[in-house]
Backbone as JSON, one array per atom type, in Angstrom:
{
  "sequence": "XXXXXXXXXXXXXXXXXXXXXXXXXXXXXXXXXXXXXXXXXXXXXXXXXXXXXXXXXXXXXXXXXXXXXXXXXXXXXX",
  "N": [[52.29, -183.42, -39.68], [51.79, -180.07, -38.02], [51.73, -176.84, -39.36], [50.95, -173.54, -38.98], [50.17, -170.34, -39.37], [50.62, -166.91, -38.95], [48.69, -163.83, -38.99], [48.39, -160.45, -38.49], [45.45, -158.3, -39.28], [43.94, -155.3, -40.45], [43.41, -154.97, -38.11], [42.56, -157.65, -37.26], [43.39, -160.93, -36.11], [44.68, -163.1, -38.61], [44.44, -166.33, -39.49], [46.15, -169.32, -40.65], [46.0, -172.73, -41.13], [47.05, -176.14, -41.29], [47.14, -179.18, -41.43], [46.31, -180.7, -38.75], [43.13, -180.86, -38.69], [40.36, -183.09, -40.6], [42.75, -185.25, -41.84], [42.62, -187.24, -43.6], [42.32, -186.48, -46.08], [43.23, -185.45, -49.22], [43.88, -182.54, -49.15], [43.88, -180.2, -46.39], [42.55, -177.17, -45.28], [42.35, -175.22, -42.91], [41.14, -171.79, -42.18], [40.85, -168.86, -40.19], [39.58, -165.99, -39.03], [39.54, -163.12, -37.48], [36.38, -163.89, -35.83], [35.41, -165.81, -37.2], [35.66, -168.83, -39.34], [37.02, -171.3, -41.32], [36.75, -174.23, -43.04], [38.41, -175.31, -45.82], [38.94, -178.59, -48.03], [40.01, -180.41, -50.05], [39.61, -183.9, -52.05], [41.19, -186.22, -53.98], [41.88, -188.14, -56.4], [44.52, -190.59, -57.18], [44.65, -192.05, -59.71], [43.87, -191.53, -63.0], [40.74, -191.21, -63.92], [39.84, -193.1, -67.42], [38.35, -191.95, -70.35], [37.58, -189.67, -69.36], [38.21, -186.39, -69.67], [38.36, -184.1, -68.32], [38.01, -182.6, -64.53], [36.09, -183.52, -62.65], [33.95, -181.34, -60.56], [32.31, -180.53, -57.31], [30.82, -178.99, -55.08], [29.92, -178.25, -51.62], [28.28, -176.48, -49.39], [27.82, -175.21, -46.23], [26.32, -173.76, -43.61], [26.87, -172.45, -40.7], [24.52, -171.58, -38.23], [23.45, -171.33, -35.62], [24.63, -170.17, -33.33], [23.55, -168.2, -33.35], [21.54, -167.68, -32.71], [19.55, -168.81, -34.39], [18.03, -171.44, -35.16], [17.01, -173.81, -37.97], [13.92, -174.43, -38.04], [12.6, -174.04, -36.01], [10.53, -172.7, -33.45], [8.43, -171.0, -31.24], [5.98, -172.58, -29.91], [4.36, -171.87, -28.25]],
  "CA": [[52.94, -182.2, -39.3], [50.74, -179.04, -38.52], [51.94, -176.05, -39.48], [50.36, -172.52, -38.5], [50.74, -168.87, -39.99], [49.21, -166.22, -38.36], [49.52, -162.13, -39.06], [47.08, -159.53, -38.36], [45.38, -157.61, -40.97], [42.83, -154.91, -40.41], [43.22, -155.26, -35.9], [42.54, -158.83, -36.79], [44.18, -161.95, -36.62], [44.2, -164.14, -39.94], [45.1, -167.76, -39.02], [45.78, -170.34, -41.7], [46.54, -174.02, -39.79], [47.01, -176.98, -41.8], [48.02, -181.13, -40.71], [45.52, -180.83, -37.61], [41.78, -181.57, -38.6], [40.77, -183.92, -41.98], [44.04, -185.66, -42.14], [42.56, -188.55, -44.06], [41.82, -185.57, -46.82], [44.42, -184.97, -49.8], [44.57, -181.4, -48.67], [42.91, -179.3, -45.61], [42.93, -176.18, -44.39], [41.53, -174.26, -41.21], [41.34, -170.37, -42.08], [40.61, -168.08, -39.2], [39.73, -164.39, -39.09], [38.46, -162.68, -36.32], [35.14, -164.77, -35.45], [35.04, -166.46, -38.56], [36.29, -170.01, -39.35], [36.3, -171.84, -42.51], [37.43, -174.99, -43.22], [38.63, -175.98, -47.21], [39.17, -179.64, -47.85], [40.18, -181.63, -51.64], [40.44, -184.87, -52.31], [41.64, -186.74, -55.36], [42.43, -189.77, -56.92], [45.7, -190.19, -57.72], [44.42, -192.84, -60.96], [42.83, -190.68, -63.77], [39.64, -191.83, -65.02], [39.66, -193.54, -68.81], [37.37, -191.45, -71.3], [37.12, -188.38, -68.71], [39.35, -184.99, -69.96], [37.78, -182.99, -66.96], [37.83, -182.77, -63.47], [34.3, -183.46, -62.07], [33.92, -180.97, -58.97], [31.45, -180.48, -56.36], [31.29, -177.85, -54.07], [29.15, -178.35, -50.71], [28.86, -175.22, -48.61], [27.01, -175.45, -45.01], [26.46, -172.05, -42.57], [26.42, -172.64, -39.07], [23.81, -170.24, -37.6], [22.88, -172.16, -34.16], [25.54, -169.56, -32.24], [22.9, -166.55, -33.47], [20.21, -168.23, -32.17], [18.66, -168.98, -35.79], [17.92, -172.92, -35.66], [16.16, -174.42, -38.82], [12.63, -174.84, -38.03], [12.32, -173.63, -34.58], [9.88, -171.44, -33.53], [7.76, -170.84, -30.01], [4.79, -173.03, -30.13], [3.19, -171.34, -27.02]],
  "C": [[51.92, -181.05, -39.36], [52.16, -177.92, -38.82], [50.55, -174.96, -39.43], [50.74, -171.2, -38.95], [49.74, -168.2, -39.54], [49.44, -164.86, -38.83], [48.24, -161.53, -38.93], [46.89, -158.54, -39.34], [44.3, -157.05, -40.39], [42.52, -154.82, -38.85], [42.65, -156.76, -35.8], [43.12, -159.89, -37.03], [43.53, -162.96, -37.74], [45.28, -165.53, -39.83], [45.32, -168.55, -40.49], [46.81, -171.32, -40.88], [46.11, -175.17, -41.14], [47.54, -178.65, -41.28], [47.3, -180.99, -39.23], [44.15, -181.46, -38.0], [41.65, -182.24, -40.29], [42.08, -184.47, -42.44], [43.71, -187.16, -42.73], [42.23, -187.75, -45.78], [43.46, -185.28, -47.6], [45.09, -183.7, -49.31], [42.95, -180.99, -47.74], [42.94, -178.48, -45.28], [42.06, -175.24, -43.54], [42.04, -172.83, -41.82], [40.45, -169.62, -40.93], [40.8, -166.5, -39.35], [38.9, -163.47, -38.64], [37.1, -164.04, -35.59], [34.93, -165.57, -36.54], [35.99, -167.78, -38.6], [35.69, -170.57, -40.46], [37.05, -172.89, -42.88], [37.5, -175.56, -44.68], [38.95, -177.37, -46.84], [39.17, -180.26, -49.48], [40.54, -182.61, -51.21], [40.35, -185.24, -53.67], [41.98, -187.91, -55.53], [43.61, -189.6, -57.59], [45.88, -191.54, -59.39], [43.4, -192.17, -61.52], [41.99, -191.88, -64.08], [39.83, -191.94, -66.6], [38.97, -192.69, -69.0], [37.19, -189.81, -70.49], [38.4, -187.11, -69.23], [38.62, -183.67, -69.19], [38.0, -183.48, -65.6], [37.09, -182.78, -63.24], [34.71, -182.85, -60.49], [32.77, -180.56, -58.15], [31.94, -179.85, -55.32], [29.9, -178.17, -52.76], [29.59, -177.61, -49.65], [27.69, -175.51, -47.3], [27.44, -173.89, -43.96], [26.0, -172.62, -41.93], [25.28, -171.46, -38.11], [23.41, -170.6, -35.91], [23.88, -170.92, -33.28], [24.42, -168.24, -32.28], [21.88, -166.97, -33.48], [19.53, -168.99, -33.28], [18.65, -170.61, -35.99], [16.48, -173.27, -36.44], [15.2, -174.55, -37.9], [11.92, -175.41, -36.51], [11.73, -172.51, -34.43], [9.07, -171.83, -31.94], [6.3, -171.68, -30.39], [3.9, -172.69, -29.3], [2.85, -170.09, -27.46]]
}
């Protein structure tokens, strides 16, 4: 099921869209706002780990720059 919420804030629209992309992902969500796009994503195990009394989390963040010309380890060789 997606669901979609949209409202404008500031002259811009603020999207939040969920049950469309990562649907193999405990939870996902698509936020939108203006030119901007950001996609969250958890997953989990639904069998705790023995001996562990924490959540172990990891965060992995990636910036797209290729639309503002800026590609890694490109440069004019002429």
């Amino acid at each position: 099921m997606i669901v979609k919420k949209e409202k404008e804030i500031g002259g811009r629209m603020l999207s939040i869209e969920t049950g469309r992309v990562a649907r193999q992902a405990s939870g996902a969500v698509v936020v939108r706002y203006g030119d901007t796009m950001v996609l969250a994503v958890a997953n989990g195990d639904r069998n705790p780990r023995e001996g562990i009394d924490f959540m172990p989390l990891s965060v992995e963040y990636q910036e797209k720059t290729y639309a503002a010309g800026k590609i890694p380890g490109g440069f004019f060789k002429r």
